[in-house]
Coordinates of C-alpha atoms in Angstrom, one line a residue:
M1 CA -31.0 -11.8 -27.0
Q2 CA -29.5 -14.4 -23.4
E3 CA -31.3 -14.5 -20.7
H4 CA -29.4 -14.8 -17.2
T5 CA -30.7 -15.2 -13.9
L6 CA -29.7 -14.3 -10.1
H7 CA -29.1 -17.2 -7.7
I8 CA -29.4 -16.6 -4.3
P9 CA -25.3 -17.6 -2.7
S10 CA -25.6 -19.8 0.6
T11 CA -24.6 -18.1 3.9
G12 CA -20.9 -18.6 5.1
R13 CA -17.5 -16.6 5.0
P14 CA -16.2 -16.2 0.7
P15 CA -13.0 -16.5 -0.9
V16 CA -12.1 -13.1 -1.6
Y17 CA -12.4 -11.5 -4.2
P18 CA -9.5 -12.0 -6.8
F19 CA -7.3 -9.6 -8.1
C20 CA -7.4 -10.2 -11.0
A21 CA -10.9 -10.1 -12.0
I22 CA -10.9 -6.7 -11.4
V23 CA -12.1 -5.1 -14.1
G24 CA -9.8 -1.6 -15.7
Q25 CA -8.4 0.9 -12.9
E26 CA -4.9 0.0 -14.1
E27 CA -3.1 2.9 -12.6
M28 CA -4.5 1.4 -8.9
K29 CA -3.6 -2.2 -9.7
R30 CA -0.8 -1.0 -11.0
A31 CA 0.1 1.4 -8.1
L32 CA -0.6 -2.1 -5.4
L33 CA 1.7 -4.0 -7.6
L34 CA 4.3 -1.7 -7.0
N35 CA 3.9 -1.6 -3.8
L36 CA 4.1 -5.0 -2.8
I37 CA 7.1 -5.8 -4.4
H38 CA 9.0 -2.3 -3.2
P39 CA 7.1 -1.9 0.8
G40 CA 9.6 1.1 0.7
I41 CA 8.0 2.3 -2.2
G42 CA 5.6 3.6 1.3
G43 CA 2.6 3.1 0.3
V44 CA -0.3 4.4 -1.5
L45 CA -4.1 6.5 -1.3
I46 CA -6.6 5.7 -3.5
R47 CA -9.2 8.2 -4.2
G48 CA -12.5 8.2 -6.2
E49 CA -16.6 8.0 -5.3
K50 CA -18.3 5.0 -3.9
G51 CA -17.9 2.3 -6.0
T52 CA -15.1 1.7 -7.9
A53 CA -13.3 -1.3 -6.4
K54 CA -11.1 0.9 -3.6
S55 CA -12.2 -1.8 -0.8
T56 CA -12.4 -4.7 -3.3
A57 CA -8.6 -4.3 -5.0
V58 CA -6.4 -4.1 -1.6
R59 CA -8.5 -6.8 0.1
S60 CA -7.7 -8.8 -2.9
L61 CA -3.8 -8.6 -2.8
A62 CA -4.0 -10.8 0.1
Q63 CA -4.3 -13.5 -2.5
I64 CA -1.5 -12.6 -4.5
M65 CA 0.8 -11.9 -1.3
G66 CA 3.8 -13.8 -1.4
T67 CA 5.5 -16.5 1.7
R68 CA 8.1 -14.6 3.4
K69 CA 10.3 -15.8 6.7
E70 CA 9.5 -15.1 10.1
V71 CA 10.6 -15.4 13.7
K72 CA 9.1 -17.9 15.1
H73 CA 6.2 -16.9 17.9
C74 CA 7.3 -13.7 17.8
R75 CA 4.4 -11.7 18.0
F76 CA 5.8 -8.6 15.1
S77 CA 6.9 -11.3 13.0
C78 CA 10.7 -9.8 12.8
D79 CA 12.5 -10.6 10.7
P80 CA 15.0 -13.6 11.9
E81 CA 17.4 -11.9 9.1
D82 CA 17.6 -8.4 9.7
P83 CA 18.6 -7.9 12.9
T84 CA 18.1 -4.1 12.6
F85 CA 13.9 -3.8 13.2
W86 CA 13.9 -7.0 16.0
C87 CA 11.7 -6.6 18.6
D88 CA 12.9 -7.1 22.1
Q89 CA 12.7 -10.6 22.9
C90 CA 14.0 -11.5 19.6
R91 CA 16.7 -8.9 20.1
Q92 CA 17.8 -11.2 24.1
A93 CA 16.9 -15.1 22.2
A94 CA 19.9 -16.5 21.7
E95 CA 18.2 -18.1 18.6
H96 CA 16.0 -16.6 15.7
P97 CA 14.3 -20.0 14.3
A98 CA 13.0 -19.1 11.2
V99 CA 8.7 -20.2 9.9
M100 CA 7.2 -19.0 5.9
G101 CA 4.6 -16.9 7.1
R102 CA 2.8 -14.4 4.5
M103 CA 1.6 -10.9 4.7
R104 CA -1.5 -9.8 5.4
V105 CA -3.7 -7.2 4.8
V106 CA -4.2 -5.5 8.5
N107 CA -7.3 -3.4 9.3
L108 CA -7.3 0.4 10.9
P109 CA -10.8 1.2 11.9
V110 CA -12.4 5.7 11.6
S111 CA -13.3 4.5 15.0
A112 CA -10.5 2.9 16.8
T113 CA -9.4 4.5 20.2
E114 CA -5.9 5.1 20.4
D115 CA -5.5 1.8 22.5
R116 CA -5.8 -0.2 19.9
V117 CA -4.5 1.0 18.0
V118 CA -0.6 1.1 20.3
G119 CA -1.1 -0.9 22.5
T120 CA -0.9 -0.5 26.3
L121 CA 0.8 -1.3 29.2
D122 CA -0.4 -3.3 32.4
M123 CA 0.1 -0.2 34.7
E124 CA -0.3 -2.4 37.7
Y125 CA 1.9 -5.9 36.7
A126 CA 5.0 -3.1 36.1
L127 CA 4.6 -1.6 39.5
T128 CA 4.4 -4.7 41.4
H129 CA 6.1 -7.0 38.9
G130 CA 8.7 -4.4 38.2
Q131 CA 8.8 -6.0 34.6
K132 CA 7.0 -5.0 31.2
K133 CA 3.8 -6.2 30.2
F134 CA 2.1 -5.1 27.1
E135 CA -0.7 -5.7 25.1
P136 CA -0.3 -5.4 21.0
G137 CA -2.4 -3.1 19.4
I138 CA -2.9 -2.6 14.9
L139 CA 0.8 -0.6 15.0
A140 CA 2.1 -4.2 16.3
E141 CA -0.1 -6.8 13.9
A142 CA 0.6 -3.9 11.2
N143 CA 5.0 -5.0 11.3
R144 CA 5.7 -6.0 7.3
N145 CA 2.3 -6.1 6.9
I146 CA -0.4 -3.8 4.3
L147 CA -2.0 -1.3 6.9
Y148 CA -5.3 -0.6 5.4
V149 CA -7.4 2.2 6.8
D150 CA -11.1 2.7 4.9
E151 CA -11.9 6.3 4.6
V152 CA -8.2 7.2 5.9
N153 CA -9.4 11.1 5.5
L154 CA -11.6 10.3 8.5
L155 CA -9.4 9.8 10.9
D156 CA -9.4 11.8 14.4
D157 CA -6.0 14.2 14.5
H158 CA -4.1 12.0 17.3
I159 CA -4.5 8.7 15.4
V160 CA -3.0 10.3 12.3
D161 CA -0.2 11.9 14.4
V162 CA 0.4 8.0 16.2
L163 CA 0.2 6.9 11.7
L164 CA 3.2 9.4 11.0
D165 CA 5.2 8.8 13.5
A166 CA 5.5 5.4 13.3
A167 CA 5.9 6.0 9.6
A168 CA 8.1 7.8 9.4
M169 CA 10.6 5.9 12.4
G170 CA 9.4 1.5 12.4
V171 CA 8.5 1.7 15.4
N172 CA 5.5 3.0 17.9
S173 CA 7.1 4.0 20.8
I174 CA 4.5 3.7 24.2
E175 CA 5.2 5.6 27.0
R176 CA 2.2 5.3 30.0
E177 CA 3.5 7.1 33.6
G178 CA 7.1 6.7 32.8
V179 CA 7.3 3.5 31.5
S180 CA 7.9 3.3 28.0
Y181 CA 7.4 0.3 25.4
C182 CA 8.8 -0.1 21.5
H183 CA 8.2 -2.3 19.3
P184 CA 8.8 -2.6 15.2
S185 CA 6.3 -1.2 12.9
R186 CA 6.9 -1.5 9.2
F187 CA 4.0 -1.3 7.2
I188 CA 2.9 -0.5 3.8
L189 CA 0.1 2.3 4.0
I190 CA -2.5 2.0 2.2
G191 CA -5.4 4.5 2.2
T192 CA -8.5 5.2 0.1
M193 CA -11.5 7.6 0.4
N194 CA -14.3 9.4 -0.6
P195 CA -13.2 13.0 -1.1
E196 CA -16.9 14.5 -1.6
E197 CA -16.3 13.4 2.6
G198 CA -13.4 15.4 3.7
D199 CA -9.1 16.6 2.6
L200 CA -6.1 14.4 3.7
R201 CA -4.1 16.7 6.4
P202 CA -1.3 17.6 4.0
Q203 CA 0.9 16.0 6.6
L204 CA -0.2 12.4 5.7
L205 CA -0.7 13.2 2.1
D206 CA 2.8 13.1 1.7
R207 CA 3.2 10.3 3.4
F208 CA 1.4 8.4 1.0
G209 CA 4.3 7.3 -1.8
L210 CA 2.1 7.3 -4.5
M211 CA -2.0 8.3 -5.3
V212 CA -4.0 7.0 -7.8
E213 CA -7.3 8.8 -8.7
V214 CA -10.4 6.0 -9.7
K215 CA -14.0 6.7 -11.0
A216 CA -16.3 4.5 -12.5
E217 CA -15.6 2.6 -16.3
A218 CA -17.1 4.9 -18.4
E219 CA -17.6 2.6 -22.1
V220 CA -20.5 0.7 -22.2
D221 CA -18.6 -3.1 -22.5
R222 CA -16.7 -2.6 -19.1
R223 CA -19.6 -1.1 -17.2
M224 CA -21.8 -4.3 -18.2
E225 CA -18.6 -6.8 -17.3
V226 CA -18.2 -5.1 -14.2
V227 CA -21.6 -6.3 -14.0
R228 CA -21.4 -9.6 -14.7
R229 CA -18.3 -10.7 -12.8
R230 CA -20.1 -9.4 -9.7
L231 CA -22.7 -10.9 -10.5
A232 CA -21.4 -14.1 -11.1
Y233 CA -18.9 -14.0 -7.6
E234 CA -22.1 -13.6 -6.0
N235 CA -23.7 -16.1 -7.2
D236 CA -20.6 -19.2 -6.7
P237 CA -17.5 -17.2 -5.2
A238 CA -15.0 -20.5 -5.1
G239 CA -16.6 -21.8 -8.4
F240 CA -15.8 -17.6 -9.9
A241 CA -12.4 -17.4 -7.9
A242 CA -11.5 -20.9 -8.8
A243 CA -11.1 -19.5 -12.0
Y244 CA -8.9 -17.5 -11.7
R245 CA -6.7 -18.9 -9.7
L246 CA -4.3 -19.8 -12.6
P247 CA -4.3 -16.4 -13.0
Q248 CA -3.8 -15.1 -9.4
Q249 CA -0.5 -17.9 -9.2
Q250 CA 0.7 -16.2 -12.7
L251 CA 0.5 -12.8 -10.5
R252 CA 2.5 -13.8 -7.6
Q253 CA 5.2 -15.8 -9.0
Q254 CA 5.3 -12.2 -11.6
I255 CA 5.7 -10.5 -8.1
E256 CA 7.9 -12.9 -6.5
D257 CA 10.3 -12.6 -10.0
A258 CA 10.5 -8.9 -10.0
Q259 CA 11.4 -9.0 -6.0
R260 CA 14.2 -10.9 -7.6
L261 CA 15.1 -8.5 -10.6
L262 CA 15.0 -5.5 -8.5
P263 CA 18.3 -5.0 -7.1
H264 CA 19.8 -5.7 -10.4
V265 CA 17.8 -2.3 -11.7
T266 CA 20.3 0.4 -13.4
W267 CA 19.8 4.2 -13.8
S268 CA 22.0 7.0 -14.9
D269 CA 22.8 10.3 -13.1
R270 CA 20.5 11.7 -16.9
C271 CA 17.7 10.0 -15.3
L272 CA 17.8 11.8 -11.9
E273 CA 18.3 14.9 -14.1
L274 CA 14.8 14.8 -15.9
I275 CA 13.2 13.9 -11.8
A276 CA 14.8 17.0 -10.4
T277 CA 13.3 18.7 -13.7
L278 CA 9.8 17.7 -13.0
S279 CA 10.1 18.8 -9.6
I280 CA 11.2 21.6 -9.7
H281 CA 9.5 22.6 -12.5
L282 CA 6.0 21.8 -10.9
G283 CA 6.9 23.0 -8.0
V284 CA 7.1 20.1 -6.0
E285 CA 8.2 19.6 -2.1
G286 CA 11.0 18.8 -0.8
H287 CA 13.0 16.1 -2.0
R288 CA 10.6 12.2 -1.1
A289 CA 9.3 13.2 -4.2
D290 CA 12.3 12.8 -6.2
I291 CA 13.1 9.7 -3.9
T292 CA 10.0 8.0 -4.3
L293 CA 9.6 8.8 -8.3
L294 CA 13.1 7.0 -9.0
K295 CA 12.2 4.3 -6.2
T296 CA 8.5 3.7 -8.5
A297 CA 10.4 4.2 -11.9
M298 CA 12.7 1.0 -10.7
T299 CA 10.4 -1.5 -9.5
N300 CA 8.3 -0.6 -12.5
A301 CA 11.1 -1.9 -15.1
A302 CA 11.1 -5.2 -12.6
L303 CA 7.9 -6.1 -13.0
E304 CA 8.3 -5.4 -16.6
G305 CA 11.0 -7.6 -16.3
R306 CA 13.6 -5.5 -17.1
T307 CA 17.8 -3.8 -16.1
A308 CA 17.2 -0.5 -16.4
V309 CA 14.9 2.4 -16.3
T310 CA 13.3 4.0 -19.3
K311 CA 11.5 7.0 -20.4
Q312 CA 7.6 4.8 -20.2
D313 CA 8.6 3.9 -16.0
L314 CA 9.6 7.0 -15.2
L315 CA 5.9 8.7 -16.9
L316 CA 3.8 7.0 -15.0
A317 CA 5.8 7.2 -11.7
A318 CA 5.2 10.4 -12.2
R319 CA 1.9 9.9 -12.4
L320 CA 1.4 8.7 -9.8
A321 CA 4.1 10.2 -7.2
L322 CA 4.3 13.8 -8.3
P323 CA 0.4 15.4 -8.3
H324 CA -0.1 15.1 -4.3
R325 CA 3.1 16.3 -3.7
M326 CA 2.7 20.0 -5.9
R327 CA 2.2 23.5 -4.5
R328 CA -1.4 24.8 -4.3
Q329 CA -3.2 27.1 -3.0
P330 CA -6.4 26.0 0.1
F331 CA -8.6 24.4 -1.9
E332 CA -7.6 24.2 -5.2
E333 CA -7.2 20.9 -6.4
E334 CA -4.5 19.4 -7.8
S335 CA -3.9 19.1 -11.4
L336 CA -0.9 17.7 -12.8
D337 CA 0.0 19.0 -16.2
L338 CA 1.1 15.1 -18.0
D339 CA 1.2 16.5 -21.3
W340 CA 3.6 18.7 -20.4
V341 CA 5.2 16.4 -18.3
R342 CA 5.1 13.5 -21.7
Q343 CA 6.6 16.2 -23.9
T344 CA 9.0 16.8 -21.1
V345 CA 10.6 13.7 -21.2
E346 CA 10.2 12.8 -24.6
D347 CA 12.5 15.6 -25.5
Y348 CA 15.2 15.3 -22.8
G349 CA 17.3 12.9 -24.9
Q350 CA 19.1 9.6 -24.0
I351 CA 18.6 8.9 -20.4

């Protein structure tokens, strides 16, 4: 029998646990990757019991996110090639020198105050100098980044309302005593929660493009591997991260390739017809689900290196985009009849 020892690592800030080292949880990882490739999918809600790598997976995204252009010295990291969402300073500037930056994971604590989230206006300065002085908040940091909310179901209602407004408009607006200020705030919203600690408001639930249910591994070998890798990481974080450097680089390259391929992915009217059929039969509210389902299917095709949406792409997209949007009675759990969905897709013929 092989023996193992436990080494207590030295203090200091260790490297983030590698995304590629997470055991199992394939749907969760796929949903996160799809949002990195196509932020327009609308984020993802990860629901599950404690200790199922929810937070670890989100924080590990920092190591596989690619670079992007941003305006030099812009505190909102505006895209120099997209004037539609420039801040006031970028609109007024004659030139927009570009530098390379990297997407970040910005945390929104459950205990955050409204001022910390939206930012603050210095009213005394405005009255004295006749100019607006804005102190950025979390929504400013989140622009063009990932906004991560752990225990999102425990957020105060007024903070939820602020998130809904920003997520819908891509802009954060602050108004105090007749003085207003707006800045871009387009972000990928990722939330994690334990359903046992309370549910999520339907208005916020619908704002998540995708939803994933995660559970602890049920196979002995997988559970053993989870423990092995976690202890190996804690014993030597730098060495453990170095062992996964190549897979991480390959995954980052796959994401960048998929982003370039995505504009060339095609779909047919038969594909749209199938999506509409699924949504109508399942009682899905509104049209956001149909749009998200198609975006997800297209992005999955790009991630797989294909230029046309297939039935397998639609099946995956349906599992991720439909359950949390189905009509349900109070206290009734979401329930997607996967067998019916699979059979319907298979019987639909050529798409």
